[in-house]
Amino acid sequence: MRTTSAACFLVSSLAAAPHVQAAWYYEATTTAEGQGAPGGASSVRAWVDGANARIEMTEGGQSGFLEAGTYLLTHDGGDTLYVVDPSDRTISEIDLAQIFQMAGNMAAMTGGMVDMQFKDFTSEQLAQEPGEDVLGYPTTRYRFRTGYTMSIGVLGMTRENRNETEHDVLCTDAIDAAGFGVWLRPDRFRTGNEDMDRMIEQQLDLDCVPLRNRAVTTVVDGRGRESTVTTTTEVTALREEDAPAEAFVLPA
């Protein structure tokens, strides 16, 4: 199982900051390089006002459920998301907490035919230091290394992979809005499966908004074969701006 910054999102309260209650506009680009990584880049533009957020896919669609022209809409900081496809005139509701619980239930419902386990968890903070300004905003640089071993057994045959990720994050606490978490941060939902939840807990939990997030994930299989994927999400534009009047309204 591999989660990416473009598909999996952290939803949590952000620290109080000077620009409380401001409305924001941002653009962000995600790229993934390496063996098995999707080609090209995906780009979004978004309006955020408190817990409201509208994230429009403008290019690509590496997240798996968004294509160019579609957009995400939330009124509660990402607890519930709507995927709106104007071309097909469809709206789909996504309850991320429910999806993660379903993933945990599926792992427990295989009746012994499939045994999936996570073990040997590691998590280490490598650095916390002043970072460079990004788009004129001061940042703190955080570096983490996390890892786990995933074991999958099918009908008595077991395969084991070691996954390790180094995170390099430039994060600012100069802005404040829960809606930023919908796209820019990993998620903190729980599945109910103890092993999977321990893996999720290793994701970054920072009281700031990541403006640049680079994650290098290396997977080594049981035969010693190694593959590496580098995923980078970067905010390329950020400014205080009121959203269009209809931005957070679900279409009829």
mmCIF file of C-alpha atoms in Angstrom:
data_model
loop_
_atom_site.group_PDB
_atom_site.id
_atom_site.type_symbol
_atom_site.label_atom_id
_atom_site.label_comp_id
_atom_site.label_asym_id
_atom_site.label_seq_id
_atom_site.Cartn_x
_atom_site.Cartn_y
_atom_site.Cartn_z
ATOM 1 C CA MET A 1 0.000 0.000 0.000
ATOM 2 C CA ARG A 2 1.392 3.383 -0.892
ATOM 3 C CA THR A 3 -0.190 6.706 -0.061
ATOM 4 C CA THR A 4 0.871 9.906 -1.827
ATOM 5 C CA SER A 5 0.622 13.454 -0.882
ATOM 6 C CA ALA A 6 -1.781 14.002 -3.841
ATOM 7 C CA ALA A 7 -4.333 11.421 -2.722
ATOM 8 C CA CYS A 8 -4.030 11.214 0.996
ATOM 9 C CA PHE A 9 -4.673 14.459 3.054
ATOM 10 C CA LEU A 10 -4.034 15.595 6.765
ATOM 11 C CA VAL A 11 -7.018 17.410 8.297
ATOM 12 C CA SER A 12 -6.209 19.041 11.609
ATOM 13 C CA SER A 13 -6.411 22.361 13.448
ATOM 14 C CA LEU A 14 -3.670 24.834 12.634
ATOM 15 C CA ALA A 15 -1.959 27.100 15.137
ATOM 16 C CA ALA A 16 -3.348 30.575 15.752
ATOM 17 C CA ALA A 17 -1.612 33.133 13.527
ATOM 18 C CA PRO A 18 -1.719 36.823 12.639
ATOM 19 C CA HIS A 19 -4.018 36.386 9.615
ATOM 20 C CA VAL A 20 -6.904 34.609 11.372
ATOM 21 C CA GLN A 21 -10.148 34.522 9.376
ATOM 22 C CA ALA A 22 -8.475 35.711 6.167
ATOM 23 C CA ALA A 23 -9.518 34.125 2.892
ATOM 24 C CA TRP A 24 -6.723 32.702 0.753
ATOM 25 C CA TYR A 25 -5.955 31.660 -2.790
ATOM 26 C CA TYR A 26 -3.139 29.273 -3.663
ATOM 27 C CA GLU A 27 -1.759 27.174 -6.494
ATOM 28 C CA ALA A 28 0.230 23.981 -5.965
ATOM 29 C CA THR A 29 2.016 21.431 -8.126
ATOM 30 C CA THR A 30 2.766 17.790 -7.308
ATOM 31 C CA THR A 31 5.361 15.736 -9.149
ATOM 32 C CA ALA A 32 6.421 12.123 -8.655
ATOM 33 C CA GLU A 33 9.595 10.620 -10.086
ATOM 34 C CA GLY A 34 11.026 7.138 -9.892
ATOM 35 C CA GLN A 35 10.208 3.527 -10.680
ATOM 36 C CA GLY A 36 6.445 3.002 -10.755
ATOM 37 C CA ALA A 37 5.651 6.682 -10.235
ATOM 38 C CA PRO A 38 2.953 8.282 -12.409
ATOM 39 C CA GLY A 39 4.417 10.439 -15.118
ATOM 40 C CA GLY A 40 4.010 14.167 -15.446
ATOM 41 C CA ALA A 41 2.708 16.614 -12.864
ATOM 42 C CA SER A 42 -0.619 17.500 -11.345
ATOM 43 C CA SER A 43 -1.556 21.080 -10.536
ATOM 44 C CA VAL A 44 -4.369 22.639 -8.550
ATOM 45 C CA ARG A 45 -5.679 26.067 -7.727
ATOM 46 C CA ALA A 46 -7.681 26.583 -4.574
ATOM 47 C CA TRP A 47 -9.635 29.034 -2.451
ATOM 48 C CA VAL A 48 -9.655 28.590 1.328
ATOM 49 C CA ASP A 49 -11.787 30.477 3.840
ATOM 50 C CA GLY A 50 -11.670 28.993 7.339
ATOM 51 C CA ALA A 51 -12.998 25.428 7.091
ATOM 52 C CA ASN A 52 -14.272 26.013 3.537
ATOM 53 C CA ALA A 53 -12.080 24.967 0.637
ATOM 54 C CA ARG A 54 -12.433 24.521 -3.117
ATOM 55 C CA ILE A 55 -9.568 22.747 -4.880
ATOM 56 C CA GLU A 56 -9.713 22.691 -8.673
ATOM 57 C CA MET A 57 -7.590 20.233 -10.664
ATOM 58 C CA THR A 58 -6.057 22.275 -13.468
ATOM 59 C CA GLU A 59 -3.569 19.748 -14.850
ATOM 60 C CA GLY A 60 -2.941 16.029 -14.590
ATOM 61 C CA GLY A 61 -4.765 13.902 -12.088
ATOM 62 C CA GLN A 62 -2.322 11.705 -10.165
ATOM 63 C CA SER A 63 -4.660 11.465 -7.190
ATOM 64 C CA GLY A 64 -6.662 8.716 -8.892
ATOM 65 C CA PHE A 65 -10.105 10.246 -8.385
ATOM 66 C CA LEU A 66 -9.585 13.729 -9.840
ATOM 67 C CA GLU A 67 -9.173 14.687 -13.464
ATOM 68 C CA ALA A 68 -8.460 18.071 -14.984
ATOM 69 C CA GLY A 69 -11.636 20.151 -14.786
ATOM 70 C CA THR A 70 -12.999 18.470 -11.649
ATOM 71 C CA TYR A 71 -12.795 19.981 -8.185
ATOM 72 C CA LEU A 72 -13.022 19.141 -4.488
ATOM 73 C CA LEU A 73 -15.336 21.005 -2.155
ATOM 74 C CA THR A 74 -15.491 20.912 1.652
ATOM 75 C CA HIS A 75 -17.287 22.932 4.313
ATOM 76 C CA ASP A 76 -15.735 21.264 7.358
ATOM 77 C CA GLY A 77 -11.978 21.336 6.853
ATOM 78 C CA GLY A 78 -11.971 18.101 4.853
ATOM 79 C CA ASP A 79 -13.908 15.746 7.120
ATOM 80 C CA THR A 80 -16.377 15.409 4.237
ATOM 81 C CA LEU A 81 -15.368 16.039 0.639
ATOM 82 C CA TYR A 82 -17.426 16.420 -2.503
ATOM 83 C CA VAL A 83 -15.944 15.650 -5.917
ATOM 84 C CA VAL A 84 -17.696 17.777 -8.542
ATOM 85 C CA ASP A 85 -17.357 16.936 -12.235
ATOM 86 C CA PRO A 86 -18.931 19.764 -14.274
ATOM 87 C CA SER A 87 -18.521 17.953 -17.593
ATOM 88 C CA ASP A 88 -20.488 14.885 -16.403
ATOM 89 C CA ARG A 89 -22.737 16.984 -14.147
ATOM 90 C CA THR A 90 -22.061 14.664 -11.205
ATOM 91 C CA ILE A 91 -21.352 15.149 -7.507
ATOM 92 C CA SER A 92 -19.815 12.400 -5.357
ATOM 93 C CA GLU A 93 -19.577 12.598 -1.597
ATOM 94 C CA ILE A 94 -16.444 11.175 -0.012
ATOM 95 C CA ASP A 95 -16.356 10.483 3.711
ATOM 96 C CA LEU A 96 -12.641 9.923 4.264
ATOM 97 C CA ALA A 97 -13.081 8.628 7.813
ATOM 98 C CA GLN A 98 -15.515 6.027 6.500
ATOM 99 C CA ILE A 99 -13.159 5.030 3.678
ATOM 100 C CA PHE A 100 -10.284 4.486 6.074
ATOM 101 C CA GLN A 101 -12.494 2.430 8.378
ATOM 102 C CA MET A 102 -13.535 0.320 5.379
ATOM 103 C CA ALA A 103 -9.871 -0.292 4.575
ATOM 104 C CA GLY A 104 -9.326 -1.532 8.089
ATOM 105 C CA ASN A 105 -12.406 -3.740 7.943
ATOM 106 C CA MET A 106 -11.340 -5.265 4.623
ATOM 107 C CA ALA A 107 -8.016 -6.248 6.170
ATOM 108 C CA ALA A 108 -9.935 -8.067 8.905
ATOM 109 C CA MET A 109 -12.532 -9.694 6.625
ATOM 110 C CA THR A 110 -10.287 -11.826 4.447
ATOM 111 C CA GLY A 111 -10.969 -14.872 6.608
ATOM 112 C CA GLY A 112 -7.322 -15.846 6.867
ATOM 113 C CA MET A 113 -6.799 -16.101 3.100
ATOM 114 C CA VAL A 114 -4.878 -12.819 3.100
ATOM 115 C CA ASP A 115 -2.770 -11.853 6.102
ATOM 116 C CA MET A 116 -1.476 -8.266 5.980
ATOM 117 C CA GLN A 117 0.688 -7.014 8.817
ATOM 118 C CA PHE A 118 2.788 -3.939 9.550
ATOM 119 C CA LYS A 119 5.724 -4.092 11.933
ATOM 120 C CA ASP A 120 9.151 -2.651 12.800
ATOM 121 C CA PHE A 121 7.890 0.927 12.893
ATOM 122 C CA THR A 122 10.492 3.687 13.070
ATOM 123 C CA SER A 123 10.070 7.452 13.316
ATOM 124 C CA GLU A 124 12.871 9.951 13.804
ATOM 125 C CA GLN A 125 13.017 13.733 13.612
ATOM 126 C CA LEU A 126 16.260 14.670 11.883
ATOM 127 C CA ALA A 127 16.059 18.459 11.973
ATOM 128 C CA GLN A 128 13.994 21.476 12.986
ATOM 129 C CA GLU A 129 15.558 24.754 11.953
ATOM 130 C CA PRO A 130 14.740 28.119 10.347
ATOM 131 C CA GLY A 131 13.934 27.622 6.682
ATOM 132 C CA GLU A 132 14.120 29.846 3.665
ATOM 133 C CA ASP A 133 11.280 32.205 2.831
ATOM 134 C CA VAL A 134 8.786 30.749 0.373
ATOM 135 C CA LEU A 135 6.680 33.237 -1.595
ATOM 136 C CA GLY A 136 7.592 35.853 1.008
ATOM 137 C CA TYR A 137 6.444 33.780 4.004
ATOM 138 C CA PRO A 138 8.858 32.699 6.752
ATOM 139 C CA THR A 139 9.176 28.948 7.211
ATOM 140 C CA THR A 140 10.537 26.331 9.566
ATOM 141 C CA ARG A 141 12.309 23.373 8.005
ATOM 142 C CA TYR A 142 11.436 19.944 9.368
ATOM 143 C CA ARG A 143 13.137 16.704 8.360
ATOM 144 C CA PHE A 144 11.796 13.312 9.397
ATOM 145 C CA ARG A 145 12.590 9.700 8.626
ATOM 146 C CA THR A 146 9.804 7.135 9.007
ATOM 147 C CA GLY A 147 9.645 3.463 8.161
ATOM 148 C CA TYR A 148 7.743 0.224 8.490
ATOM 149 C CA THR A 149 7.810 -3.338 7.196
ATOM 150 C CA MET A 150 4.744 -4.629 5.384
ATOM 151 C CA SER A 151 4.137 -8.363 5.252
ATOM 152 C CA ILE A 152 1.458 -9.888 2.995
ATOM 153 C CA GLY A 153 0.654 -13.584 3.222
ATOM 154 C CA VAL A 154 -1.595 -15.271 0.628
ATOM 155 C CA LEU A 155 -2.438 -18.964 0.961
ATOM 156 C CA GLY A 156 0.669 -19.668 2.980
ATOM 157 C CA MET A 157 3.054 -17.658 0.792
ATOM 158 C CA THR A 158 4.467 -14.490 2.363
ATOM 159 C CA ARG A 159 6.043 -11.451 0.783
ATOM 160 C CA GLU A 160 7.729 -8.739 2.799
ATOM 161 C CA ASN A 161 8.718 -5.191 1.879
ATOM 162 C CA ARG A 162 10.585 -2.577 3.871
ATOM 163 C CA ASN A 163 9.335 0.986 3.312
ATOM 164 C CA GLU A 164 11.324 4.022 4.449
ATOM 165 C CA THR A 165 10.526 7.663 3.735
ATOM 166 C CA GLU A 166 12.541 10.814 4.304
ATOM 167 C CA HIS A 167 10.404 13.938 4.569
ATOM 168 C CA ASP A 168 11.779 17.431 3.983
ATOM 169 C CA VAL A 169 9.145 20.080 4.749
ATOM 170 C CA LEU A 170 9.163 23.884 4.650
ATOM 171 C CA CYS A 171 6.228 24.942 6.812
ATOM 172 C CA THR A 172 4.811 28.354 7.767
ATOM 173 C CA ASP A 173 2.709 29.368 10.755
ATOM 174 C CA ALA A 174 2.091 32.866 9.369
ATOM 175 C CA ILE A 175 -1.294 31.843 7.957
ATOM 176 C CA ASP A 176 -4.252 30.031 9.466
ATOM 177 C CA ALA A 177 -7.162 28.123 7.925
ATOM 178 C CA ALA A 178 -8.315 24.555 8.435
ATOM 179 C CA GLY A 179 -9.102 24.183 4.723
ATOM 180 C CA PHE A 180 -5.407 24.185 3.817
ATOM 181 C CA GLY A 181 -5.182 20.649 5.177
ATOM 182 C CA VAL A 182 -7.403 19.213 2.444
ATOM 183 C CA TRP A 183 -4.659 19.131 -0.169
ATOM 184 C CA LEU A 184 -1.363 20.094 1.403
ATOM 185 C CA ARG A 185 -1.042 17.644 4.291
ATOM 186 C CA PRO A 186 -1.254 13.867 4.889
ATOM 187 C CA ASP A 187 -4.280 12.629 6.808
ATOM 188 C CA ARG A 188 -4.785 11.440 10.374
ATOM 189 C CA PHE A 189 -7.866 9.261 10.007
ATOM 190 C CA ARG A 190 -8.006 5.890 11.716
ATOM 191 C CA THR A 191 -9.015 2.549 10.239
ATOM 192 C CA GLY A 192 -9.650 0.551 13.394
ATOM 193 C CA ASN A 193 -6.873 -1.838 12.309
ATOM 194 C CA GLU A 194 -4.085 -1.494 14.889
ATOM 195 C CA ASP A 195 -1.214 -2.087 12.487
ATOM 196 C CA MET A 196 -2.527 0.224 9.775
ATOM 197 C CA ASP A 197 -3.261 2.947 12.321
ATOM 198 C CA ARG A 198 0.284 2.821 13.654
ATOM 199 C CA MET A 199 1.505 3.330 10.091
ATOM 200 C CA ILE A 200 -0.802 6.337 9.615
ATOM 201 C CA GLU A 201 0.365 7.869 12.892
ATOM 202 C CA GLN A 202 3.838 8.183 11.396
ATOM 203 C CA GLN A 203 2.612 10.845 9.000
ATOM 204 C CA LEU A 204 3.641 14.413 9.742
ATOM 205 C CA ASP A 205 1.607 16.226 12.371
ATOM 206 C CA LEU A 206 2.760 19.831 12.231
ATOM 207 C CA ASP A 207 0.913 22.935 13.447
ATOM 208 C CA CYS A 208 1.730 24.869 10.295
ATOM 209 C CA VAL A 209 0.966 24.949 6.582
ATOM 210 C CA PRO A 210 3.497 23.092 4.368
ATOM 211 C CA LEU A 211 4.554 25.250 1.431
ATOM 212 C CA ARG A 212 7.034 22.705 0.106
ATOM 213 C CA ASN A 213 6.940 18.999 0.955
ATOM 214 C CA ARG A 214 9.457 16.544 -0.516
ATOM 215 C CA ALA A 215 9.142 12.859 0.351
ATOM 216 C CA VAL A 216 11.640 10.228 -0.834
ATOM 217 C CA THR A 217 10.256 6.714 -0.343
ATOM 218 C CA THR A 218 12.480 3.681 -0.754
ATOM 219 C CA VAL A 219 11.008 0.165 -0.892
ATOM 220 C CA VAL A 220 13.196 -2.920 -0.539
ATOM 221 C CA ASP A 221 11.574 -6.274 -1.234
ATOM 222 C CA GLY A 222 12.458 -9.658 0.240
ATOM 223 C CA ARG A 223 15.028 -10.285 -2.497
ATOM 224 C CA GLY A 224 16.850 -7.034 -1.798
ATOM 225 C CA ARG A 225 15.547 -5.262 -4.882
ATOM 226 C CA GLU A 226 15.164 -1.544 -4.287
ATOM 227 C CA SER A 227 12.913 1.098 -5.825
ATOM 228 C CA THR A 228 12.662 4.787 -4.956
ATOM 229 C CA VAL A 229 9.938 7.346 -5.621
ATOM 230 C CA THR A 230 10.354 11.062 -4.927
ATOM 231 C CA THR A 231 7.115 13.021 -4.496
ATOM 232 C CA THR A 232 7.207 16.805 -4.229
ATOM 233 C CA THR A 233 4.261 19.081 -3.513
ATOM 234 C CA GLU A 234 5.013 22.797 -3.746
ATOM 235 C CA VAL A 235 2.831 25.867 -3.364
ATOM 236 C CA THR A 236 3.668 28.098 -6.320
ATOM 237 C CA ALA A 237 1.299 31.005 -5.578
ATOM 238 C CA LEU A 238 -0.236 32.197 -2.301
ATOM 239 C CA ARG A 239 -2.101 35.374 -1.489
ATOM 240 C CA GLU A 240 -5.000 36.730 0.527
ATOM 241 C CA GLU A 241 -7.977 36.771 -1.798
ATOM 242 C CA ASP A 242 -11.716 36.407 -1.391
ATOM 243 C CA ALA A 243 -13.209 33.470 -3.238
ATOM 244 C CA PRO A 244 -15.847 33.967 -5.935
ATOM 245 C CA ALA A 245 -19.321 34.191 -4.394
ATOM 246 C CA GLU A 246 -20.351 30.747 -5.655
ATOM 247 C CA ALA A 247 -17.030 29.011 -4.909
ATOM 248 C CA PHE A 248 -18.207 26.999 -1.883
ATOM 249 C CA VAL A 249 -21.750 26.327 -3.082
ATOM 250 C CA LEU A 250 -22.618 22.843 -4.320
ATOM 251 C CA PRO A 251 -24.175 23.125 -7.798
ATOM 252 C CA ALA A 252 -27.778 22.038 -8.147
#
